[in-house]
mmCIF file with all atom_site columns, C-alpha atoms in Angstrom:
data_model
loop_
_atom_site.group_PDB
_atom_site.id
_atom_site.type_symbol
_atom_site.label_atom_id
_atom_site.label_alt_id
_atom_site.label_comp_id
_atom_site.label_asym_id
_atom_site.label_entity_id
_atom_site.label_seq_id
_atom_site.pdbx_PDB_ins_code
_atom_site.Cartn_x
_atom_site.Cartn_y
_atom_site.Cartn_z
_atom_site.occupancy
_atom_site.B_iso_or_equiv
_atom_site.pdbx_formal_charge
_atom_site.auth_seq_id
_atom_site.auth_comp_id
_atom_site.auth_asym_id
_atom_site.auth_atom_id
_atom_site.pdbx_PDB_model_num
ATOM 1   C CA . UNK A 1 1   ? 33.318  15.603  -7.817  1.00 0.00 ? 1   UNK A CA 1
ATOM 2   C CA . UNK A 1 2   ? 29.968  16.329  -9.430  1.00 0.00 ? 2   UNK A CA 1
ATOM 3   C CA . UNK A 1 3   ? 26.858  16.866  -7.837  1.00 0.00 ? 3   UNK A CA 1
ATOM 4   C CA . UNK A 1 4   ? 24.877  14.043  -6.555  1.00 0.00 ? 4   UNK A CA 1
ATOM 5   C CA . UNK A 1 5   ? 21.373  13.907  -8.020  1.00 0.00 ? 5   UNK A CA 1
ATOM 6   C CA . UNK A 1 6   ? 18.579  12.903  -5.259  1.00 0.00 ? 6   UNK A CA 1
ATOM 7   C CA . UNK A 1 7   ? 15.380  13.280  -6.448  1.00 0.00 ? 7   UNK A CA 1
ATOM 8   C CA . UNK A 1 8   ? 13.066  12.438  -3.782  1.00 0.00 ? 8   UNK A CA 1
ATOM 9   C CA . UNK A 1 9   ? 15.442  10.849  -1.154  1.00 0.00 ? 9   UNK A CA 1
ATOM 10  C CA . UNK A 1 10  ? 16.426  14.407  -0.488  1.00 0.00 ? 10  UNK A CA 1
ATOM 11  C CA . UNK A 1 11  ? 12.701  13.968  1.400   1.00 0.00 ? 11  UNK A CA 1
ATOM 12  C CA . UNK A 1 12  ? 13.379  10.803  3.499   1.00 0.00 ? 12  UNK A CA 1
ATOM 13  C CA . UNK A 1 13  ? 11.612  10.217  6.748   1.00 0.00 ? 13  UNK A CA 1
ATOM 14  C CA . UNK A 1 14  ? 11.079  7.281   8.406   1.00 0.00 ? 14  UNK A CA 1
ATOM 15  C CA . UNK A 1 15  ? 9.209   6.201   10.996  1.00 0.00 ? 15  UNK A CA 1
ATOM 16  C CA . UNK A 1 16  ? 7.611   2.706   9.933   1.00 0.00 ? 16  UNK A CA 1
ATOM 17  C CA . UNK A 1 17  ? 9.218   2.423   6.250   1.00 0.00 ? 17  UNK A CA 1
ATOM 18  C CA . UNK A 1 18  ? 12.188  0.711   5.026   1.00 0.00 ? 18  UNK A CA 1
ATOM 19  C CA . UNK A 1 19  ? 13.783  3.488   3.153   1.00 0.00 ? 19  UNK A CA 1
ATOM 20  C CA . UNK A 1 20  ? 12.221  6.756   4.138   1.00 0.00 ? 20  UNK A CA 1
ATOM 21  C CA . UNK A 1 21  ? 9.262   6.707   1.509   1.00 0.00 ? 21  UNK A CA 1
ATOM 22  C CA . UNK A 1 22  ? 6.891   8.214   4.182   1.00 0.00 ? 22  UNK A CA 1
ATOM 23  C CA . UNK A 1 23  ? 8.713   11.612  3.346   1.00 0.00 ? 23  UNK A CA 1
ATOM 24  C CA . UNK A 1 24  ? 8.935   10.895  -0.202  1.00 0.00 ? 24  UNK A CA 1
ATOM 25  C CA . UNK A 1 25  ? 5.442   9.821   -0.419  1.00 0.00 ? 25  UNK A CA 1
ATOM 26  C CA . UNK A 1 26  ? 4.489   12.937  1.696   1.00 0.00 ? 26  UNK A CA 1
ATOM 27  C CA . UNK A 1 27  ? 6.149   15.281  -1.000  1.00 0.00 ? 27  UNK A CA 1
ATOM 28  C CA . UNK A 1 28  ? 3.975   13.454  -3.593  1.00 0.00 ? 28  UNK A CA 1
ATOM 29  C CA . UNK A 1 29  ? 0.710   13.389  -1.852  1.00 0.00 ? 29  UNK A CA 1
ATOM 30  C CA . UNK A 1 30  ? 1.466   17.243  -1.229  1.00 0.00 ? 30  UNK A CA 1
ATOM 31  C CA . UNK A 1 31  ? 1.952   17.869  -4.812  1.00 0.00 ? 31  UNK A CA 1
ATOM 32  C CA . UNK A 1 32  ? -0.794  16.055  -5.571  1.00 0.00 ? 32  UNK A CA 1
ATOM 33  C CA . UNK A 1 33  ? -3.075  17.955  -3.327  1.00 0.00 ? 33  UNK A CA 1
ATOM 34  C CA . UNK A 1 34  ? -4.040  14.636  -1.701  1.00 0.00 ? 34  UNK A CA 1
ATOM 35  C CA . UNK A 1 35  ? -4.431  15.080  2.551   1.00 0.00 ? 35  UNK A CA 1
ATOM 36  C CA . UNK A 1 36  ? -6.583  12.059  3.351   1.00 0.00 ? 36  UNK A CA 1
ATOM 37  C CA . UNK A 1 37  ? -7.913  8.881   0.839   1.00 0.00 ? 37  UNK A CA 1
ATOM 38  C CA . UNK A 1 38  ? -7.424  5.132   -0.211  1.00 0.00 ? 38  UNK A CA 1
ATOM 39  C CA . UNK A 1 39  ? -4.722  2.821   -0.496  1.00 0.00 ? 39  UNK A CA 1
ATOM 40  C CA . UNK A 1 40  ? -4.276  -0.867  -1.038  1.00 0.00 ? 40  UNK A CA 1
ATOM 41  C CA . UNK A 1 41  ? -0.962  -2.153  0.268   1.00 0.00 ? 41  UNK A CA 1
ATOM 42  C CA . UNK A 1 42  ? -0.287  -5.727  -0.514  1.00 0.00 ? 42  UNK A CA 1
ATOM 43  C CA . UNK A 1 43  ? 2.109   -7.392  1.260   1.00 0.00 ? 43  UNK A CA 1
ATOM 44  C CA . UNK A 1 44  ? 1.517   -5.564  4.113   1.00 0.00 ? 44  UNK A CA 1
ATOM 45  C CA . UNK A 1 45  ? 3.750   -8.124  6.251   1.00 0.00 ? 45  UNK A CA 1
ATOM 46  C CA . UNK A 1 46  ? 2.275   -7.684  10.458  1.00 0.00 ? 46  UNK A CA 1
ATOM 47  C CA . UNK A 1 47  ? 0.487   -3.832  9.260   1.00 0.00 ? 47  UNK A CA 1
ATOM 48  C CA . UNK A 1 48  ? 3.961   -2.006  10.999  1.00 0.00 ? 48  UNK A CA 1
ATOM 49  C CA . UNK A 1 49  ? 6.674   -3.654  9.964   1.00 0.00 ? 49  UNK A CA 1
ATOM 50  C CA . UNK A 1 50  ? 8.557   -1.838  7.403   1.00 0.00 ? 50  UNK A CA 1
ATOM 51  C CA . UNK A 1 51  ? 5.373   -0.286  6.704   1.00 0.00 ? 51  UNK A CA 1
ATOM 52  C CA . UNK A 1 52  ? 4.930   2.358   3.928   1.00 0.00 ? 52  UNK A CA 1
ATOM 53  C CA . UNK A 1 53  ? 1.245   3.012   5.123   1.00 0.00 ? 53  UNK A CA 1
ATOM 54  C CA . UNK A 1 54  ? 0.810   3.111   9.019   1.00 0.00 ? 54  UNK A CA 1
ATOM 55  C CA . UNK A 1 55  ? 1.631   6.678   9.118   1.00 0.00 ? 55  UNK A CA 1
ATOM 56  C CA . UNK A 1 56  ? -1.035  7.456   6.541   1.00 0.00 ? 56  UNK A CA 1
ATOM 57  C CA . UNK A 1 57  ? -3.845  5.279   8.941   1.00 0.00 ? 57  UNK A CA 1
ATOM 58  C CA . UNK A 1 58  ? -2.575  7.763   11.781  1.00 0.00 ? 58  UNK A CA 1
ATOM 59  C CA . UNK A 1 59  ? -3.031  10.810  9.583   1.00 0.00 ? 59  UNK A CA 1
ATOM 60  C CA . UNK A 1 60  ? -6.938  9.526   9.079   1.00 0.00 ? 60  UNK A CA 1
ATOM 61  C CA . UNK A 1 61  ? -6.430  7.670   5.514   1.00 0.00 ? 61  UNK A CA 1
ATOM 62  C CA . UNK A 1 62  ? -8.542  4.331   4.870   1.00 0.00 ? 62  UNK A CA 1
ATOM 63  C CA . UNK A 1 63  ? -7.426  1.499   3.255   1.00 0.00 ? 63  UNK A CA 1
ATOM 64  C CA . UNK A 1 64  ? -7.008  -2.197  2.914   1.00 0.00 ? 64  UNK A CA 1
ATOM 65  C CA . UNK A 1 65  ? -3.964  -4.210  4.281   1.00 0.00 ? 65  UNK A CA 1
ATOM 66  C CA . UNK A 1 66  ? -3.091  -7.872  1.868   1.00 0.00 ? 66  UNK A CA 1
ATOM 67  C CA . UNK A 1 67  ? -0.804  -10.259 3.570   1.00 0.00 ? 67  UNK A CA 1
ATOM 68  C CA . UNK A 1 68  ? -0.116  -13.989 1.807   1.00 0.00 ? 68  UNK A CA 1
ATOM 69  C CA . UNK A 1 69  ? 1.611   -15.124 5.337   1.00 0.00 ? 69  UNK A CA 1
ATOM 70  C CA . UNK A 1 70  ? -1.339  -16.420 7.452   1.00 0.00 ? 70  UNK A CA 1
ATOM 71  C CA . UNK A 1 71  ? 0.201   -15.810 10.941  1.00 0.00 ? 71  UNK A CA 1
ATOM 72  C CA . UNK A 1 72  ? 1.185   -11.883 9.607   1.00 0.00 ? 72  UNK A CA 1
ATOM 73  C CA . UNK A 1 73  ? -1.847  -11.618 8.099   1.00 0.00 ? 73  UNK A CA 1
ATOM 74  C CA . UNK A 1 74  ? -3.163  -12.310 11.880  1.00 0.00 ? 74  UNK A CA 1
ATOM 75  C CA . UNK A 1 75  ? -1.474  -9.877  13.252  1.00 0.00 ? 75  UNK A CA 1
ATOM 76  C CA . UNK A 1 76  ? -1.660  -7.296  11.066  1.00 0.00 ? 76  UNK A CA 1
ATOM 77  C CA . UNK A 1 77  ? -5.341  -6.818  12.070  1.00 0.00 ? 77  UNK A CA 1
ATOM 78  C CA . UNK A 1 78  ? -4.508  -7.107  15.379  1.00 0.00 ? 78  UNK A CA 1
ATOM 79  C CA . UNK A 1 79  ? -2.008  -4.735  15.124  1.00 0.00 ? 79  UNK A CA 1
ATOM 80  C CA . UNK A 1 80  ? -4.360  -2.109  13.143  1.00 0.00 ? 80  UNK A CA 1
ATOM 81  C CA . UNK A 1 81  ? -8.029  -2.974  14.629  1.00 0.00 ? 81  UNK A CA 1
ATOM 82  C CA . UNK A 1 82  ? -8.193  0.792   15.976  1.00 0.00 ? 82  UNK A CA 1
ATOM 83  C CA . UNK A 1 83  ? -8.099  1.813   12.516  1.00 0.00 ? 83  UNK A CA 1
ATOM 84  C CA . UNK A 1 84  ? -10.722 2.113   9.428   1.00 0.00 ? 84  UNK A CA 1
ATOM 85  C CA . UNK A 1 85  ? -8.519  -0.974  7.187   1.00 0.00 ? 85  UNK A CA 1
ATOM 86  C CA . UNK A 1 86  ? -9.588  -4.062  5.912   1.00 0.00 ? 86  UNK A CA 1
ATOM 87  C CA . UNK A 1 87  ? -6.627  -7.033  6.775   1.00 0.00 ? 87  UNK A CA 1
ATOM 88  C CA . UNK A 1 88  ? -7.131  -9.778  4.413   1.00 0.00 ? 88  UNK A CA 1
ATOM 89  C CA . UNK A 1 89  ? -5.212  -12.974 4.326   1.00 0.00 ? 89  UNK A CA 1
ATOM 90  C CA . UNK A 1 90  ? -4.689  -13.927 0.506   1.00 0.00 ? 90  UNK A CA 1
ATOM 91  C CA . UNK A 1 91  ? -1.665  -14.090 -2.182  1.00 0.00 ? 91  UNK A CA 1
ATOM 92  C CA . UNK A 1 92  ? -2.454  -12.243 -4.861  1.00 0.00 ? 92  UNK A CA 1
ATOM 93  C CA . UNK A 1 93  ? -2.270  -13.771 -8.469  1.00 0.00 ? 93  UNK A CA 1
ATOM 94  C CA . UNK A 1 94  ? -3.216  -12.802 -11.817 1.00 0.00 ? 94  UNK A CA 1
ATOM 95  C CA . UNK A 1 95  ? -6.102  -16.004 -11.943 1.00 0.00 ? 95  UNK A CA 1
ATOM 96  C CA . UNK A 1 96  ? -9.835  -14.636 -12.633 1.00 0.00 ? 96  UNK A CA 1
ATOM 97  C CA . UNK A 1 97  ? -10.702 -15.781 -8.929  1.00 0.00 ? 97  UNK A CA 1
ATOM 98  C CA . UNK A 1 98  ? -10.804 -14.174 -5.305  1.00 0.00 ? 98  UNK A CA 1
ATOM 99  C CA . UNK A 1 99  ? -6.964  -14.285 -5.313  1.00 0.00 ? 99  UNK A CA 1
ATOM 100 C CA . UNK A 1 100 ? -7.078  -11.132 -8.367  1.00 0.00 ? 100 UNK A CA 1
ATOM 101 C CA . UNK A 1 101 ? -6.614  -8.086  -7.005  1.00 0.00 ? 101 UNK A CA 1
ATOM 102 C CA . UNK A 1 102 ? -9.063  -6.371  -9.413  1.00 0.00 ? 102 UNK A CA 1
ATOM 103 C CA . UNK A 1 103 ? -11.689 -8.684  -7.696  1.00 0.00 ? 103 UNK A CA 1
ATOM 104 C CA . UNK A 1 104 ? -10.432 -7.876  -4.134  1.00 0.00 ? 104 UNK A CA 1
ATOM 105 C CA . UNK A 1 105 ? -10.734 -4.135  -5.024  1.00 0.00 ? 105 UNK A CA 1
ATOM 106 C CA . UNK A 1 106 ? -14.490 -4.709  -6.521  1.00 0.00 ? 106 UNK A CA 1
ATOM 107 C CA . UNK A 1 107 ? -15.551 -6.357  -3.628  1.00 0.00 ? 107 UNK A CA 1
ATOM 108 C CA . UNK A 1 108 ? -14.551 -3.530  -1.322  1.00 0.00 ? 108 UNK A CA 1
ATOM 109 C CA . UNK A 1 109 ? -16.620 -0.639  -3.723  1.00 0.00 ? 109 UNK A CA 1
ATOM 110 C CA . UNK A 1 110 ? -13.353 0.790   -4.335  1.00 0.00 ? 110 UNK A CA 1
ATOM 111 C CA . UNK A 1 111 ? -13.322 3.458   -6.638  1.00 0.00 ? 111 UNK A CA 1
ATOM 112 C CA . UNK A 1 112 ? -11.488 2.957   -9.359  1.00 0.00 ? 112 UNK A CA 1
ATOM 113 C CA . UNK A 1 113 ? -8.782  6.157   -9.275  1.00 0.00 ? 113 UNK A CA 1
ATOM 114 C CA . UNK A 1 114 ? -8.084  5.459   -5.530  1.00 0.00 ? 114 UNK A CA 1
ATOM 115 C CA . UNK A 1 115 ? -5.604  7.385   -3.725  1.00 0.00 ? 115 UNK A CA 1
ATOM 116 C CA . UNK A 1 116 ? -2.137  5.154   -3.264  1.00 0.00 ? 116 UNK A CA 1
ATOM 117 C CA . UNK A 1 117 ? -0.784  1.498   -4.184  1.00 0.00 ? 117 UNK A CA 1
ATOM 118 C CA . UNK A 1 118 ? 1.952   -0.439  -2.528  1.00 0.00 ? 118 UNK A CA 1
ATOM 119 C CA . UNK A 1 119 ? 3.511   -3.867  -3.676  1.00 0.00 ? 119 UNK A CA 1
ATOM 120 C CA . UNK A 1 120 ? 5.807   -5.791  -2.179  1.00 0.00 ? 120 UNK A CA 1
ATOM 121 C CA . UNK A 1 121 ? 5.285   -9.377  -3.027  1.00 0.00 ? 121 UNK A CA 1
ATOM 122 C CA . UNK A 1 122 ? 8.597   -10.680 -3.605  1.00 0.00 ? 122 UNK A CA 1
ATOM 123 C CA . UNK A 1 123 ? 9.103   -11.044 -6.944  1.00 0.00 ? 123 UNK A CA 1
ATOM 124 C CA . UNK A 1 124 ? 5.624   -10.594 -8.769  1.00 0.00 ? 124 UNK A CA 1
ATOM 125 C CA . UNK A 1 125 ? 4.711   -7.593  -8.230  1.00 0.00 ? 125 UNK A CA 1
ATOM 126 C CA . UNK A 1 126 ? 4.932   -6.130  -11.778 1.00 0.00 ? 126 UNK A CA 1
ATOM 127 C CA . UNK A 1 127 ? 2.646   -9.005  -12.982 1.00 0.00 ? 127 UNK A CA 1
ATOM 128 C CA . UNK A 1 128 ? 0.065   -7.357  -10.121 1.00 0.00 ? 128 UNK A CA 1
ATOM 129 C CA . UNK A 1 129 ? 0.873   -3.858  -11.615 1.00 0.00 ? 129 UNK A CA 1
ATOM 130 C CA . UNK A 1 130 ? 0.469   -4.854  -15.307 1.00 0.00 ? 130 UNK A CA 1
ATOM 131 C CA . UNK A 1 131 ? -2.835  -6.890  -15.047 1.00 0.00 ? 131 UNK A CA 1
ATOM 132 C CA . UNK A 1 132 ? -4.252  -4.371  -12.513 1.00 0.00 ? 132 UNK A CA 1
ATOM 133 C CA . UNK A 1 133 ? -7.783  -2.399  -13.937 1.00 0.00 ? 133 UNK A CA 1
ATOM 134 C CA . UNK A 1 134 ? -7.637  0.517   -11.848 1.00 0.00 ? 134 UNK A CA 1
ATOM 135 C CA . UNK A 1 135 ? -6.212  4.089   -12.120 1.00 0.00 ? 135 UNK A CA 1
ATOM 136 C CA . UNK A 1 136 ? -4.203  4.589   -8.429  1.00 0.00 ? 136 UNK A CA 1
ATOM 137 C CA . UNK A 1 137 ? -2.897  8.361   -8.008  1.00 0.00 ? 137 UNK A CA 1
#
């Protein structure tokens, strides 16, 4: 039987995430040189949750937290008011309104190579990707 390739699985760890990305993002960040920054999660469900970006607001990183779901959006910033995050309630879309995340981003003053950048929106999330203006790590 050959050898199984793992790439970064082989650096799992989970303790909010789905799959064990905090480990594989950890390796990257490491690599990267990156110890504390930005993100923008969207989707960010109730802010713990399956969440690929609590354990970064524990290790000191800022960020802001985009949840389409009113009620989870409610609860996320509940759930993270001891920590520096914006919670917004809005679906993102690719319109040239408040709903675009490149106007989101501008309205927070964030820079434009910011640190990390999660989607998980169900099905359009490579429409966010392709029409978004900024350079994330």
């Amino acid at each position: 039987m050959g050898k199984k390739i793992q790439g970064l699985t082989k650096y799992s760890l989970q303790k909010y995430s789905q799959n064990g990305e905090e480990g594989m993002l950890k390796e990257i960040l490491e690599k990267l040189n990156i110890t504390k920054g930005f993100f923008c999660d969207i989707g960010a469900w109730d802010g713990k949750y399956l969440s690929n970006t609590l354990l970064l607001l524990e290790q000191g990183w800022k960020g802001i937290e985009i949840e389409g779901n009113p009620g989870k959006a409610a609860e996320c910033k509940n759930n993270l008011k001891e920590y520096d995050v914006e919670c917004l309630h809005s679906f993102i879309t690719c319109e040239q309104d408040d709903t675009n995340i490149n106007n989101i981003l501008k309205k927070y003053n964030v820079e434009k190579d910011f640190d990390f950048f999660t989607i998980d929106i169900d099905g359009n999330d490579w429409w966010v990707w392709k029409n978004l203006d900024y350079n994330p790590k």
